[in-house]
Amino acid sequence: MRPADRHEGIQEAGTRALLDAFTLGDPDEVLRLGDVFAGLGKRSFGMLLFVSTLPAFIPIPGVGGAVSGPLVILIGAQLLVGRRTPWLPRFIARHGPHRHSISRFRDMLSPWLARLERVVKPRASGMLDRRLASAVTGLLLILLGLLLSLPIPFTNFLFGGLLLLFSLALLERDGILMGVAWIVGAIAVGVFGVLSGQLAAMGARWVDLLV
Protein backbone atom coordinates (compact mmCIF):
# COMPACT_ATOMS: atom_id res chain seq x y z
CA MET A 1 0.00 0.00 0.00
CA ARG A 2 1.32 3.42 -0.91
CA PRO A 3 1.99 5.84 2.02
CA ALA A 4 -0.65 8.21 0.64
CA ASP A 5 -3.24 5.41 0.57
CA ARG A 6 -2.33 4.37 4.11
CA HIS A 7 -2.61 7.96 5.32
CA GLU A 8 -6.04 8.30 3.70
CA GLY A 9 -7.14 4.98 5.20
CA ILE A 10 -6.23 6.14 8.70
CA GLN A 11 -8.18 9.36 8.26
CA GLU A 12 -11.29 7.52 7.06
CA ALA A 13 -11.24 4.58 9.51
CA GLY A 14 -14.01 4.33 12.09
CA THR A 15 -13.35 4.64 15.81
CA ARG A 16 -13.30 0.89 16.42
CA ALA A 17 -10.91 0.37 13.49
CA LEU A 18 -8.58 3.04 14.89
CA LEU A 19 -8.59 1.39 18.30
CA ASP A 20 -7.89 -1.97 16.66
CA ALA A 21 -4.87 -0.43 14.91
CA PHE A 22 -3.54 0.95 18.20
CA THR A 23 -3.69 -2.49 19.85
CA LEU A 24 -1.48 -4.14 17.21
CA GLY A 25 2.01 -4.95 18.42
CA ASP A 26 3.60 -5.75 21.78
CA PRO A 27 0.87 -5.47 24.47
CA ASP A 28 3.42 -4.05 26.92
CA GLU A 29 4.56 -1.33 24.52
CA VAL A 30 3.69 2.24 25.47
CA LEU A 31 1.51 4.05 22.94
CA ARG A 32 3.00 7.52 23.08
CA LEU A 33 0.47 10.35 23.09
CA GLY A 34 2.56 12.16 20.49
CA ASP A 35 1.90 9.28 18.07
CA VAL A 36 -1.83 9.04 18.77
CA PHE A 37 -2.92 11.89 16.52
CA ALA A 38 -0.34 11.44 13.76
CA GLY A 39 -2.01 11.27 10.34
CA LEU A 40 -5.56 11.80 11.61
CA GLY A 41 -6.07 15.31 10.25
CA LYS A 42 -9.23 16.99 11.60
CA ARG A 43 -9.94 13.96 13.78
CA SER A 44 -6.68 14.27 15.72
CA PHE A 45 -8.20 16.15 18.67
CA GLY A 46 -10.85 13.43 18.99
CA MET A 47 -8.39 10.56 19.26
CA LEU A 48 -6.10 12.45 21.63
CA LEU A 49 -9.10 13.28 23.84
CA PHE A 50 -10.24 9.66 23.69
CA VAL A 51 -6.90 8.30 24.90
CA SER A 52 -6.44 11.10 27.45
CA THR A 53 -9.77 10.15 29.03
CA LEU A 54 -8.73 6.53 29.72
CA PRO A 55 -7.18 7.24 33.17
CA ALA A 56 -10.53 8.60 34.36
CA PHE A 57 -11.76 4.99 34.42
CA ILE A 58 -9.03 3.81 36.80
CA PRO A 59 -10.99 2.61 39.88
CA ILE A 60 -8.68 4.39 42.35
CA PRO A 61 -10.05 7.63 43.88
CA GLY A 62 -8.12 10.72 42.89
CA VAL A 63 -5.68 9.06 40.47
CA GLY A 64 -7.69 9.11 37.24
CA GLY A 65 -8.83 12.72 37.55
CA ALA A 66 -5.33 13.91 38.44
CA VAL A 67 -4.02 12.44 35.17
CA SER A 68 -6.93 12.96 32.77
CA GLY A 69 -8.07 16.36 34.05
CA PRO A 70 -4.97 18.38 33.09
CA LEU A 71 -4.74 16.63 29.70
CA VAL A 72 -8.38 17.45 28.93
CA ILE A 73 -7.80 21.07 29.99
CA LEU A 74 -4.78 21.28 27.66
CA ILE A 75 -6.80 19.90 24.73
CA GLY A 76 -9.71 22.23 25.47
CA ALA A 77 -7.47 25.28 25.66
CA GLN A 78 -6.08 24.56 22.20
CA LEU A 79 -9.57 24.23 20.74
CA LEU A 80 -10.59 27.43 22.50
CA VAL A 81 -7.78 29.45 20.88
CA GLY A 82 -8.45 27.93 17.47
CA ARG A 83 -5.57 25.50 16.89
CA ARG A 84 -6.22 23.15 13.97
CA THR A 85 -3.93 20.37 15.21
CA PRO A 86 -3.00 19.35 18.76
CA TRP A 87 0.27 20.21 20.48
CA LEU A 88 1.74 18.47 23.50
CA PRO A 89 4.83 19.30 25.55
CA ARG A 90 7.60 16.84 24.77
CA PHE A 91 7.63 15.31 28.26
CA ILE A 92 3.90 14.50 27.92
CA ALA A 93 4.09 13.39 24.27
CA ARG A 94 6.65 10.71 25.20
CA HIS A 95 4.22 9.02 27.60
CA GLY A 96 0.89 7.27 27.19
CA PRO A 97 -1.06 4.07 27.91
CA HIS A 98 0.19 0.57 27.19
CA ARG A 99 -1.33 -1.17 24.20
CA HIS A 100 -2.93 -3.79 26.46
CA SER A 101 -4.78 -0.98 28.27
CA ILE A 102 -6.16 0.25 24.93
CA SER A 103 -7.16 -3.33 24.12
CA ARG A 104 -9.09 -3.77 27.40
CA PHE A 105 -10.81 -0.42 26.98
CA ARG A 106 -11.74 -1.27 23.37
CA ASP A 107 -13.24 -4.58 24.47
CA MET A 108 -15.23 -2.83 27.21
CA LEU A 109 -16.63 -0.20 24.83
CA SER A 110 -17.03 -2.39 21.77
CA PRO A 111 -20.77 -3.17 22.23
CA TRP A 112 -21.55 0.52 22.76
CA LEU A 113 -19.38 1.63 19.86
CA ALA A 114 -21.08 -0.92 17.60
CA ARG A 115 -24.46 0.62 18.42
CA LEU A 116 -23.22 4.19 18.09
CA GLU A 117 -21.60 3.57 14.73
CA ARG A 118 -25.03 2.67 13.34
CA VAL A 119 -26.36 6.16 14.05
CA VAL A 120 -23.37 8.52 14.06
CA LYS A 121 -22.01 9.78 10.77
CA PRO A 122 -20.25 12.83 9.30
CA ARG A 123 -22.81 15.65 9.32
CA ALA A 124 -23.40 19.25 10.45
CA SER A 125 -19.69 20.05 10.09
CA GLY A 126 -20.33 23.64 11.14
CA MET A 127 -20.76 22.39 14.71
CA LEU A 128 -17.18 21.15 14.55
CA ASP A 129 -15.18 23.40 12.25
CA ARG A 130 -16.47 26.93 12.74
CA ARG A 131 -14.35 29.10 15.00
CA LEU A 132 -17.16 29.76 17.48
CA ALA A 133 -18.14 26.10 17.62
CA SER A 134 -14.55 25.07 18.30
CA ALA A 135 -14.35 27.70 21.06
CA VAL A 136 -17.55 26.38 22.71
CA THR A 137 -16.19 22.84 22.61
CA GLY A 138 -12.86 23.99 24.04
CA LEU A 139 -14.46 25.97 26.87
CA LEU A 140 -16.66 23.05 27.91
CA LEU A 141 -13.69 20.68 27.83
CA ILE A 142 -11.70 23.06 30.05
CA LEU A 143 -14.55 23.23 32.58
CA LEU A 144 -15.11 19.47 32.50
CA GLY A 145 -11.36 18.89 32.87
CA LEU A 146 -11.35 21.14 35.94
CA LEU A 147 -14.29 19.26 37.43
CA LEU A 148 -12.60 15.94 36.69
CA SER A 149 -9.51 17.18 38.54
CA LEU A 150 -11.54 18.02 41.66
CA PRO A 151 -12.08 15.39 44.37
CA ILE A 152 -15.83 15.11 43.77
CA PRO A 153 -16.85 11.58 44.89
CA PHE A 154 -18.24 9.09 42.36
CA THR A 155 -17.96 11.42 39.35
CA ASN A 156 -14.92 10.13 37.46
CA PHE A 157 -16.89 7.61 35.42
CA LEU A 158 -19.61 10.18 34.77
CA PHE A 159 -17.18 12.82 33.48
CA GLY A 160 -15.18 10.16 31.65
CA GLY A 161 -18.29 8.98 29.80
CA LEU A 162 -19.21 12.55 28.90
CA LEU A 163 -15.72 13.26 27.59
CA LEU A 164 -15.92 10.13 25.47
CA LEU A 165 -19.07 11.61 23.93
CA PHE A 166 -17.07 14.71 22.92
CA SER A 167 -14.24 12.57 21.56
CA LEU A 168 -16.58 10.39 19.49
CA ALA A 169 -18.24 13.47 18.00
CA LEU A 170 -14.80 14.75 16.95
CA LEU A 171 -13.66 11.34 15.71
CA GLU A 172 -16.78 10.54 13.71
CA ARG A 173 -17.14 14.16 12.53
CA ASP A 174 -20.75 14.21 13.80
CA GLY A 175 -21.95 17.74 14.54
CA ILE A 176 -25.32 16.54 15.83
CA LEU A 177 -23.61 14.35 18.41
CA MET A 178 -21.43 17.33 19.35
CA GLY A 179 -24.58 19.39 19.95
CA VAL A 180 -25.82 16.69 22.33
CA ALA A 181 -22.42 16.72 24.07
CA TRP A 182 -22.66 20.52 24.48
CA ILE A 183 -26.07 20.27 26.14
CA VAL A 184 -25.13 17.41 28.49
CA GLY A 185 -21.77 19.04 29.22
CA ALA A 186 -23.35 22.38 30.11
CA ILE A 187 -25.80 20.61 32.45
CA ALA A 188 -22.93 18.75 34.13
CA VAL A 189 -20.96 21.97 34.61
CA GLY A 190 -24.02 23.65 36.11
CA VAL A 191 -24.88 20.82 38.47
CA PHE A 192 -21.43 19.81 39.65
CA GLY A 193 -19.58 23.08 39.19
CA VAL A 194 -21.70 26.14 39.82
CA LEU A 195 -24.05 24.58 42.36
CA SER A 196 -21.23 22.98 44.36
CA GLY A 197 -19.20 26.18 44.28
CA GLN A 198 -15.93 24.30 43.80
CA LEU A 199 -15.40 25.35 40.19
CA ALA A 200 -16.12 28.99 41.00
CA ALA A 201 -13.73 28.84 43.97
CA MET A 202 -10.98 27.37 41.81
CA GLY A 203 -11.53 30.04 39.17
CA ALA A 204 -11.33 32.77 41.81
CA ARG A 205 -8.02 31.40 43.10
CA TRP A 206 -6.59 31.36 39.57
CA VAL A 207 -7.69 34.97 39.04
CA ASP A 208 -6.03 35.99 42.31
CA LEU A 209 -2.78 34.34 41.20
CA LEU A 210 -2.88 36.10 37.83
CA VAL A 211 -3.51 39.55 39.27
Coordinates of N, CA and C in Angstrom, one line a residue:
M1 N 0.8 -1.2 0.0 CA 0.0 0.0 0.0 C 0.9 1.2 0.0
R2 N 0.6 2.2 -0.8 CA 1.3 3.4 -0.9 C 1.1 4.2 0.4
P3 N 2.1 5.0 0.8 CA 2.0 5.8 2.0 C 0.8 6.7 2.0
A4 N 0.5 7.3 0.8 CA -0.6 8.2 0.6 C -2.0 7.5 0.9
D5 N -2.0 6.2 0.4 CA -3.2 5.4 0.6 C -3.4 5.0 2.0
R6 N -2.3 4.7 2.7 CA -2.3 4.4 4.1 C -2.8 5.6 4.9
H7 N -2.2 6.7 4.6 CA -2.6 8.0 5.3 C -4.1 8.2 5.2
E8 N -4.6 8.1 3.9 CA -6.0 8.3 3.7 C -6.9 7.3 4.4
G9 N -6.4 6.0 4.5 CA -7.1 5.0 5.2 C -7.3 5.3 6.7
I10 N -6.2 5.8 7.3 CA -6.2 6.1 8.7 C -7.3 7.2 8.9
Q11 N -7.3 8.2 8.1 CA -8.2 9.4 8.3 C -9.6 8.9 8.1
E12 N -9.9 7.9 7.3 CA -11.3 7.5 7.1 C -11.8 6.4 7.9
A13 N -10.9 5.7 8.7 CA -11.2 4.6 9.5 C -12.2 5.0 10.6
G14 N -13.1 4.1 11.0 CA -14.0 4.3 12.1 C -13.3 4.2 13.4
T15 N -14.0 4.6 14.5 CA -13.3 4.6 15.8 C -12.9 3.3 16.2
R16 N -13.7 2.2 16.0 CA -13.3 0.9 16.4 C -12.1 0.4 15.6
A17 N -12.0 0.8 14.3 CA -10.9 0.4 13.5 C -9.6 1.1 14.0
L18 N -9.7 2.3 14.4 CA -8.6 3.0 14.9 C -8.1 2.4 16.2
L19 N -9.0 2.0 17.1 CA -8.6 1.4 18.3 C -7.9 0.0 18.0
D20 N -8.5 -0.7 17.0 CA -7.9 -2.0 16.7 C -6.5 -1.8 16.2
A21 N -6.2 -0.7 15.4 CA -4.9 -0.4 14.9 C -3.9 -0.1 16.0
F22 N -4.4 0.6 17.1 CA -3.5 0.9 18.2 C -3.2 -0.2 19.1
T23 N -4.0 -1.3 19.0 CA -3.7 -2.5 19.8 C -2.7 -3.4 19.2
L24 N -2.4 -3.2 17.9 CA -1.5 -4.1 17.2 C -0.1 -3.9 17.7
G25 N 0.6 -5.0 18.0 CA 2.0 -4.9 18.4 C 2.2 -5.5 19.8
D26 N 3.3 -5.3 20.4 CA 3.6 -5.7 21.8 C 2.6 -5.2 22.8
P27 N 1.9 -6.0 23.5 CA 0.9 -5.5 24.5 C 1.5 -4.6 25.5
D28 N 2.8 -4.8 25.9 CA 3.4 -4.0 26.9 C 4.1 -2.8 26.4
E29 N 4.0 -2.5 25.1 CA 4.6 -1.3 24.5 C 3.7 -0.1 24.9
V30 N 4.4 1.0 25.2 CA 3.7 2.2 25.5 C 3.3 2.9 24.2
L31 N 2.0 3.3 24.1 CA 1.5 4.0 22.9 C 1.7 5.5 23.3
R32 N 2.7 6.1 22.7 CA 3.0 7.5 23.1 C 1.9 8.5 22.6
L33 N 1.5 9.4 23.4 CA 0.5 10.3 23.1 C 0.8 11.1 21.8
G34 N 2.1 11.4 21.7 CA 2.6 12.2 20.5 C 2.3 11.4 19.2
D35 N 2.2 10.1 19.3 CA 1.9 9.3 18.1 C 0.4 9.1 17.8
V36 N -0.4 9.3 18.8 CA -1.8 9.0 18.8 C -2.5 9.8 17.6
F37 N -2.2 11.1 17.5 CA -2.9 11.9 16.5 C -2.2 12.0 15.2
A38 N -1.1 11.3 15.0 CA -0.3 11.4 13.8 C -1.2 10.9 12.6
G39 N -1.3 11.7 11.6 CA -2.0 11.3 10.3 C -3.5 11.3 10.4
L40 N -4.1 11.8 11.5 CA -5.6 11.8 11.6 C -6.2 13.1 11.1
G41 N -5.5 14.1 10.8 CA -6.1 15.3 10.2 C -7.0 16.0 11.2
K42 N -8.2 16.3 10.8 CA -9.2 17.0 11.6 C -9.7 16.1 12.8
R43 N -9.5 14.8 12.7 CA -9.9 14.0 13.8 C -8.9 13.8 14.9
S44 N -7.8 14.5 14.8 CA -6.7 14.3 15.7 C -7.0 14.7 17.1
F45 N -7.8 15.8 17.3 CA -8.2 16.2 18.7 C -9.1 15.1 19.3
G46 N -9.9 14.5 18.5 CA -10.8 13.4 19.0 C -10.1 12.2 19.5
M47 N -9.1 11.7 18.8 CA -8.4 10.6 19.3 C -7.5 10.9 20.5
L48 N -6.9 12.1 20.5 CA -6.1 12.5 21.6 C -7.0 12.6 22.9
L49 N -8.2 13.2 22.7 CA -9.1 13.3 23.8 C -9.5 11.9 24.3
F50 N -9.8 11.0 23.4 CA -10.2 9.7 23.7 C -9.2 9.0 24.6
V51 N -7.9 9.0 24.1 CA -6.9 8.3 24.9 C -6.6 9.0 26.2
S52 N -6.7 10.3 26.2 CA -6.4 11.1 27.5 C -7.5 10.9 28.5
T53 N -8.7 10.4 28.1 CA -9.8 10.1 29.0 C -9.6 8.8 29.7
L54 N -8.8 7.9 29.2 CA -8.7 6.5 29.7 C -8.4 6.5 31.2
P55 N -7.5 7.3 31.7 CA -7.2 7.2 33.2 C -8.4 7.6 34.1
A56 N -9.4 8.3 33.5 CA -10.5 8.6 34.4 C -11.3 7.3 34.8
F57 N -11.1 6.2 34.1 CA -11.8 5.0 34.4 C -10.9 4.1 35.3
I58 N -9.8 4.6 35.8 CA -9.0 3.8 36.8 C -9.8 3.8 38.1
P59 N -10.2 2.7 38.7 CA -11.0 2.6 39.9 C -10.2 2.9 41.2
I60 N -9.4 4.0 41.2 CA -8.7 4.4 42.3 C -9.0 5.9 42.6
P61 N -9.6 6.2 43.7 CA -10.0 7.6 43.9 C -8.9 8.6 43.8
G62 N -9.1 9.7 43.0 CA -8.1 10.7 42.9 C -7.1 10.5 41.8
V63 N -6.8 9.3 41.4 CA -5.7 9.1 40.5 C -6.1 9.4 39.0
G64 N -7.3 8.9 38.6 CA -7.7 9.1 37.2 C -7.9 10.6 36.9
G65 N -8.6 11.3 37.8 CA -8.8 12.7 37.6 C -7.6 13.5 37.5
A66 N -6.6 13.2 38.4 CA -5.3 13.9 38.4 C -4.5 13.8 37.2
V67 N -4.7 12.7 36.4 CA -4.0 12.4 35.2 C -4.8 13.0 34.0
S68 N -6.1 12.6 33.9 CA -6.9 13.0 32.8 C -7.3 14.4 32.8
G69 N -7.6 15.0 34.0 CA -8.1 16.4 34.1 C -7.2 17.4 33.4
P70 N -5.9 17.4 33.7 CA -5.0 18.4 33.1 C -4.8 18.2 31.6
L71 N -4.8 16.9 31.1 CA -4.7 16.6 29.7 C -6.0 17.2 29.0
V72 N -7.1 17.0 29.5 CA -8.4 17.4 28.9 C -8.4 19.0 28.9
I73 N -7.9 19.6 30.0 CA -7.8 21.1 30.0 C -6.9 21.6 28.9
L74 N -5.7 20.9 28.7 CA -4.8 21.3 27.7 C -5.4 21.2 26.3
I75 N -6.1 20.1 26.0 CA -6.8 19.9 24.7 C -7.9 21.0 24.5
G76 N -8.7 21.2 25.6 CA -9.7 22.2 25.5 C -9.2 23.6 25.2
A77 N -8.1 24.0 25.9 CA -7.5 25.3 25.7 C -7.0 25.5 24.2
Q78 N -6.5 24.4 23.6 CA -6.1 24.6 22.2 C -7.3 24.7 21.2
L79 N -8.4 24.0 21.5 CA -9.6 24.2 20.7 C -10.1 25.6 21.0
L80 N -10.1 26.1 22.2 CA -10.6 27.4 22.5 C -9.9 28.5 21.7
V81 N -8.6 28.4 21.6 CA -7.8 29.5 20.9 C -7.7 29.2 19.4
G82 N -8.3 28.1 18.9 CA -8.5 27.9 17.5 C -7.4 27.1 16.8
R83 N -6.6 26.3 17.5 CA -5.6 25.5 16.9 C -6.2 24.5 16.0
R84 N -5.6 24.1 14.9 CA -6.2 23.2 14.0 C -5.7 21.7 14.2
T85 N -4.5 21.7 14.8 CA -3.9 20.4 15.2 C -3.4 20.4 16.6
P86 N -3.4 19.3 17.4 CA -3.0 19.4 18.8 C -1.5 19.6 18.9
W87 N -1.1 20.1 20.1 CA 0.3 20.2 20.5 C 0.4 19.7 21.9
L88 N 1.5 19.0 22.2 CA 1.7 18.5 23.5 C 3.2 18.8 23.9
P89 N 3.4 19.2 25.1 CA 4.8 19.3 25.6 C 5.6 18.0 25.4
R90 N 6.8 18.1 25.1 CA 7.6 16.8 24.8 C 7.5 15.8 25.9
F91 N 7.6 16.3 27.2 CA 7.6 15.3 28.3 C 6.3 14.6 28.4
I92 N 5.2 15.2 27.9 CA 3.9 14.5 27.9 C 3.8 13.6 26.7
A93 N 4.2 14.1 25.5 CA 4.1 13.4 24.3 C 4.8 12.1 24.3
R94 N 5.9 12.0 25.1 CA 6.6 10.7 25.2 C 5.9 9.6 26.0
H95 N 4.9 10.0 26.7 CA 4.2 9.0 27.6 C 2.8 8.7 27.1
G96 N 2.2 7.7 27.6 CA 0.9 7.3 27.2 C 0.5 5.9 27.8
P97 N -0.6 5.4 27.4 CA -1.1 4.1 27.9 C -0.3 2.9 27.2
H98 N -0.3 1.8 27.8 CA 0.2 0.6 27.2 C -0.9 0.1 26.2
R99 N -0.4 -0.7 25.2 CA -1.3 -1.2 24.2 C -2.4 -2.1 24.8
H100 N -2.0 -2.9 25.8 CA -2.9 -3.8 26.5 C -4.0 -3.0 27.2
S101 N -3.7 -1.8 27.7 CA -4.8 -1.0 28.3 C -5.8 -0.5 27.2
I102 N -5.3 -0.1 26.0 CA -6.2 0.2 24.9 C -7.0 -0.9 24.5
S103 N -6.4 -2.1 24.5 CA -7.2 -3.3 24.1 C -8.3 -3.6 25.1
R104 N -8.0 -3.5 26.4 CA -9.1 -3.8 27.4 C -10.2 -2.7 27.3
F105 N -9.8 -1.5 27.1 CA -10.8 -0.4 27.0 C -11.6 -0.6 25.7
R106 N -11.0 -1.0 24.6 CA -11.7 -1.3 23.4 C -12.7 -2.4 23.6
D107 N -12.3 -3.5 24.2 CA -13.2 -4.6 24.5 C -14.4 -4.2 25.3
M108 N -14.2 -3.3 26.3 CA -15.2 -2.8 27.2 C -16.2 -2.0 26.5
L109 N -15.7 -1.1 25.5 CA -16.6 -0.2 24.8 C -17.2 -0.8 23.5
S110 N -16.7 -1.9 23.1 CA -17.0 -2.4 21.8 C -18.5 -2.5 21.5
P111 N -19.3 -3.1 22.5 CA -20.8 -3.2 22.2 C -21.4 -1.8 22.1
W112 N -21.0 -0.8 22.9 CA -21.5 0.5 22.8 C -21.1 1.2 21.5
L113 N -19.8 1.0 21.1 CA -19.4 1.6 19.9 C -20.1 1.0 18.7
A114 N -20.4 -0.3 18.7 CA -21.1 -0.9 17.6 C -22.5 -0.3 17.4
R115 N -23.1 0.0 18.5 CA -24.5 0.6 18.4 C -24.3 2.1 17.9
L116 N -23.4 2.8 18.5 CA -23.2 4.2 18.1 C -22.9 4.3 16.6
E117 N -22.0 3.4 16.1 CA -21.6 3.6 14.7 C -22.7 3.4 13.7
R118 N -23.9 2.8 14.2 CA -25.0 2.7 13.3 C -25.8 4.0 13.2
V119 N -25.6 4.9 14.1 CA -26.4 6.2 14.0 C -25.5 7.4 13.8
V120 N -24.2 7.4 14.3 CA -23.4 8.5 14.1 C -22.8 8.5 12.7
K121 N -22.6 9.7 12.1 CA -22.0 9.8 10.8 C -21.5 11.2 10.6
P122 N -20.7 11.4 9.6 CA -20.2 12.8 9.3 C -21.4 13.7 8.9
R123 N -21.7 14.8 9.6 CA -22.8 15.7 9.3 C -22.7 16.9 10.2
A124 N -23.4 18.0 9.7 CA -23.4 19.3 10.4 C -22.0 19.7 10.8
S125 N -21.1 19.7 9.8 CA -19.7 20.0 10.1 C -19.5 21.4 10.7
G126 N -20.5 22.3 10.5 CA -20.3 23.6 11.1 C -20.3 23.6 12.7
M127 N -20.8 22.6 13.3 CA -20.8 22.4 14.7 C -19.4 21.9 15.2
L128 N -18.5 21.6 14.2 CA -17.2 21.2 14.6 C -16.1 22.1 14.1
D129 N -16.3 22.7 12.9 CA -15.2 23.4 12.3 C -15.2 24.9 12.4
R130 N -16.4 25.5 12.6 CA -16.5 26.9 12.7 C -15.7 27.4 14.0
R131 N -15.2 28.6 13.9 CA -14.4 29.1 15.0 C -15.1 29.2 16.3
L132 N -16.4 29.7 16.3 CA -17.2 29.8 17.5 C -17.5 28.4 18.0
A133 N -17.8 27.4 17.2 CA -18.1 26.1 17.6 C -16.9 25.4 18.3
S134 N -15.8 25.6 17.7 CA -14.5 25.1 18.3 C -14.3 25.7 19.7
A135 N -14.6 27.0 19.8 CA -14.4 27.7 21.1 C -15.3 27.2 22.1
V136 N -16.6 26.9 21.8 CA -17.6 26.4 22.7 C -17.1 25.0 23.2
T137 N -16.7 24.2 22.2 CA -16.2 22.8 22.6 C -15.0 22.9 23.5
G138 N -14.1 23.8 23.2 CA -12.9 24.0 24.0 C -13.2 24.5 25.4
L139 N -14.1 25.4 25.6 CA -14.5 26.0 26.9 C -15.1 24.9 27.7
L140 N -16.0 24.1 27.1 CA -16.7 23.1 27.9 C -15.7 22.0 28.3
L141 N -14.7 21.7 27.5 CA -13.7 20.7 27.8 C -12.8 21.2 29.0
I142 N -12.5 22.5 29.0 CA -11.7 23.1 30.1 C -12.5 22.9 31.4
L143 N -13.7 23.3 31.4 CA -14.5 23.2 32.6 C -14.7 21.8 33.1
L144 N -15.0 20.9 32.1 CA -15.1 19.5 32.5 C -13.8 18.9 33.0
G145 N -12.7 19.3 32.4 CA -11.4 18.9 32.9 C -11.1 19.4 34.3
L146 N -11.5 20.6 34.6 CA -11.4 21.1 35.9 C -12.2 20.3 36.9
L147 N -13.4 20.0 36.6 CA -14.3 19.3 37.4 C -13.7 17.9 37.6
L148 N -13.2 17.3 36.6 CA -12.6 15.9 36.7 C -11.4 15.9 37.6
S149 N -10.7 17.1 37.7 CA -9.5 17.2 38.5 C -9.9 17.3 40.0
L150 N -11.1 17.8 40.3 CA -11.5 18.0 41.7 C -11.9 16.7 42.3
P151 N -11.7 16.6 43.6 CA -12.1 15.4 44.4 C -13.6 15.3 44.7
I152 N -14.4 15.3 43.6 CA -15.8 15.1 43.8 C -16.1 13.6 43.7
P153 N -16.7 13.0 44.8 CA -16.8 11.6 44.9 C -17.8 11.0 43.8
F154 N -17.4 9.9 43.3 CA -18.2 9.1 42.4 C -18.6 9.8 41.0
T155 N -17.7 10.7 40.6 CA -18.0 11.4 39.3 C -17.0 11.1 38.2
N156 N -15.9 10.4 38.5 CA -14.9 10.1 37.5 C -15.5 9.4 36.3
F157 N -16.3 8.4 36.5 CA -16.9 7.6 35.4 C -17.9 8.5 34.7
L158 N -18.6 9.3 35.4 CA -19.6 10.2 34.8 C -18.9 11.2 33.8
F159 N -17.9 11.9 34.3 CA -17.2 12.8 33.5 C -16.4 12.1 32.4
G160 N -15.9 10.9 32.7 CA -15.2 10.2 31.6 C -16.1 9.8 30.5
G161 N -17.3 9.3 30.8 CA -18.3 9.0 29.8 C -18.7 10.2 29.0
L162 N -18.8 11.3 29.6 CA -19.2 12.5 28.9 C -18.1 13.0 28.0
L163 N -16.9 12.9 28.4 CA -15.7 13.3 27.6 C -15.6 12.3 26.4
L164 N -15.9 11.1 26.6 CA -15.9 10.1 25.5 C -16.9 10.5 24.4
L165 N -18.1 11.1 24.9 CA -19.1 11.6 23.9 C -18.5 12.7 23.1
F166 N -17.7 13.6 23.7 CA -17.1 14.7 22.9 C -16.1 14.1 21.9
S167 N -15.3 13.1 22.4 CA -14.2 12.6 21.6 C -14.8 11.8 20.4
L168 N -15.9 11.1 20.6 CA -16.6 10.4 19.5 C -17.2 11.4 18.5
A169 N -17.7 12.5 18.9 CA -18.2 13.5 18.0 C -17.1 14.0 17.1
L170 N -16.0 14.3 17.7 CA -14.8 14.8 17.0 C -14.3 13.7 16.0
L171 N -14.2 12.4 16.5 CA -13.7 11.3 15.7 C -14.5 11.0 14.5
E172 N -15.8 10.9 14.8 CA -16.8 10.5 13.7 C -17.3 11.7 12.9
R173 N -16.8 12.9 13.2 CA -17.1 14.2 12.5 C -18.7 14.4 12.5
D174 N -19.3 14.1 13.7 CA -20.7 14.2 13.8 C -21.1 15.5 14.6
G175 N -21.6 16.5 13.9 CA -21.9 17.7 14.5 C -23.2 17.6 15.4
I176 N -24.1 16.7 15.0 CA -25.3 16.5 15.8 C -24.9 15.9 17.2
L177 N -24.1 14.9 17.2 CA -23.6 14.3 18.4 C -22.9 15.4 19.2
M178 N -22.1 16.3 18.6 CA -21.4 17.3 19.3 C -22.4 18.3 20.0
G179 N -23.5 18.6 19.3 CA -24.6 19.4 19.9 C -25.1 18.7 21.2
V180 N -25.4 17.4 21.1 CA -25.8 16.7 22.3 C -24.8 16.8 23.4
A181 N -23.5 16.6 23.1 CA -22.4 16.7 24.1 C -22.4 18.1 24.7
W182 N -22.6 19.2 23.9 CA -22.7 20.5 24.5 C -23.7 20.6 25.6
I183 N -24.9 20.1 25.2 CA -26.1 20.3 26.1 C -25.8 19.5 27.4
V184 N -25.4 18.2 27.3 CA -25.1 17.4 28.5 C -23.9 18.0 29.3
G185 N -22.9 18.5 28.6 CA -21.8 19.0 29.2 C -22.1 20.3 30.0
A186 N -22.9 21.2 29.4 CA -23.4 22.4 30.1 C -24.2 22.0 31.4
I187 N -25.0 21.0 31.3 CA -25.8 20.6 32.4 C -24.9 20.1 33.5
A188 N -23.9 19.3 33.1 CA -22.9 18.7 34.1 C -22.1 19.9 34.8
V189 N -21.7 20.8 34.0 CA -21.0 22.0 34.6 C -21.9 22.7 35.6
G190 N -23.1 22.9 35.2 CA -24.0 23.6 36.1 C -24.3 22.9 37.4
V191 N -24.5 21.6 37.3 CA -24.9 20.8 38.5 C -23.7 20.6 39.4
F192 N -22.6 20.2 38.8 CA -21.4 19.8 39.7 C -20.4 21.0 39.9
G193 N -20.5 22.0 39.0 CA -19.6 23.1 39.2 C -20.2 24.3 39.9
V194 N -21.1 24.9 39.3 CA -21.7 26.1 39.8 C -22.4 25.9 41.1
L195 N -23.3 24.8 41.2 CA -24.0 24.6 42.4 C -23.2 24.1 43.5
S196 N -22.1 23.4 43.3 CA -21.2 23.0 44.4 C -20.3 24.1 44.8
G197 N -20.1 25.1 43.9 CA -19.2 26.2 44.3 C -17.7 25.9 44.1
Q198 N -17.3 24.6 43.9 CA -15.9 24.3 43.8 C -15.3 24.9 42.6
L199 N -16.0 24.8 41.4 CA -15.4 25.3 40.2 C -15.2 26.9 40.3
A200 N -16.2 27.5 40.8 CA -16.1 29.0 41.0 C -15.0 29.4 41.9
A201 N -14.8 28.6 43.0 CA -13.7 28.8 44.0 C -12.4 28.7 43.3
M202 N -12.2 27.6 42.5 CA -11.0 27.4 41.8 C -10.7 28.5 40.8
G203 N -11.7 28.9 40.1 CA -11.5 30.0 39.2 C -11.1 31.3 39.9
A204 N -11.7 31.6 41.0 CA -11.3 32.8 41.8 C -9.9 32.7 42.3
R205 N -9.4 31.5 42.7 CA -8.0 31.4 43.1 C -7.1 31.6 41.9
W206 N -7.4 31.1 40.7 CA -6.6 31.4 39.6 C -6.5 32.8 39.2
V207 N -7.7 33.5 39.3 CA -7.7 35.0 39.0 C -6.8 35.7 40.0
D208 N -6.9 35.3 41.3 CA -6.0 36.0 42.3 C -4.5 35.8 42.0
L209 N -4.2 34.6 41.5 CA -2.8 34.3 41.2 C -2.3 35.2 40.0
L210 N -3.2 35.4 39.0 CA -2.9 36.1 37.8 C -2.7 37.6 38.1
V211 N -3.6 38.1 39.0 CA -3.5 39.6 39.3 C -2.7 39.9 40.5

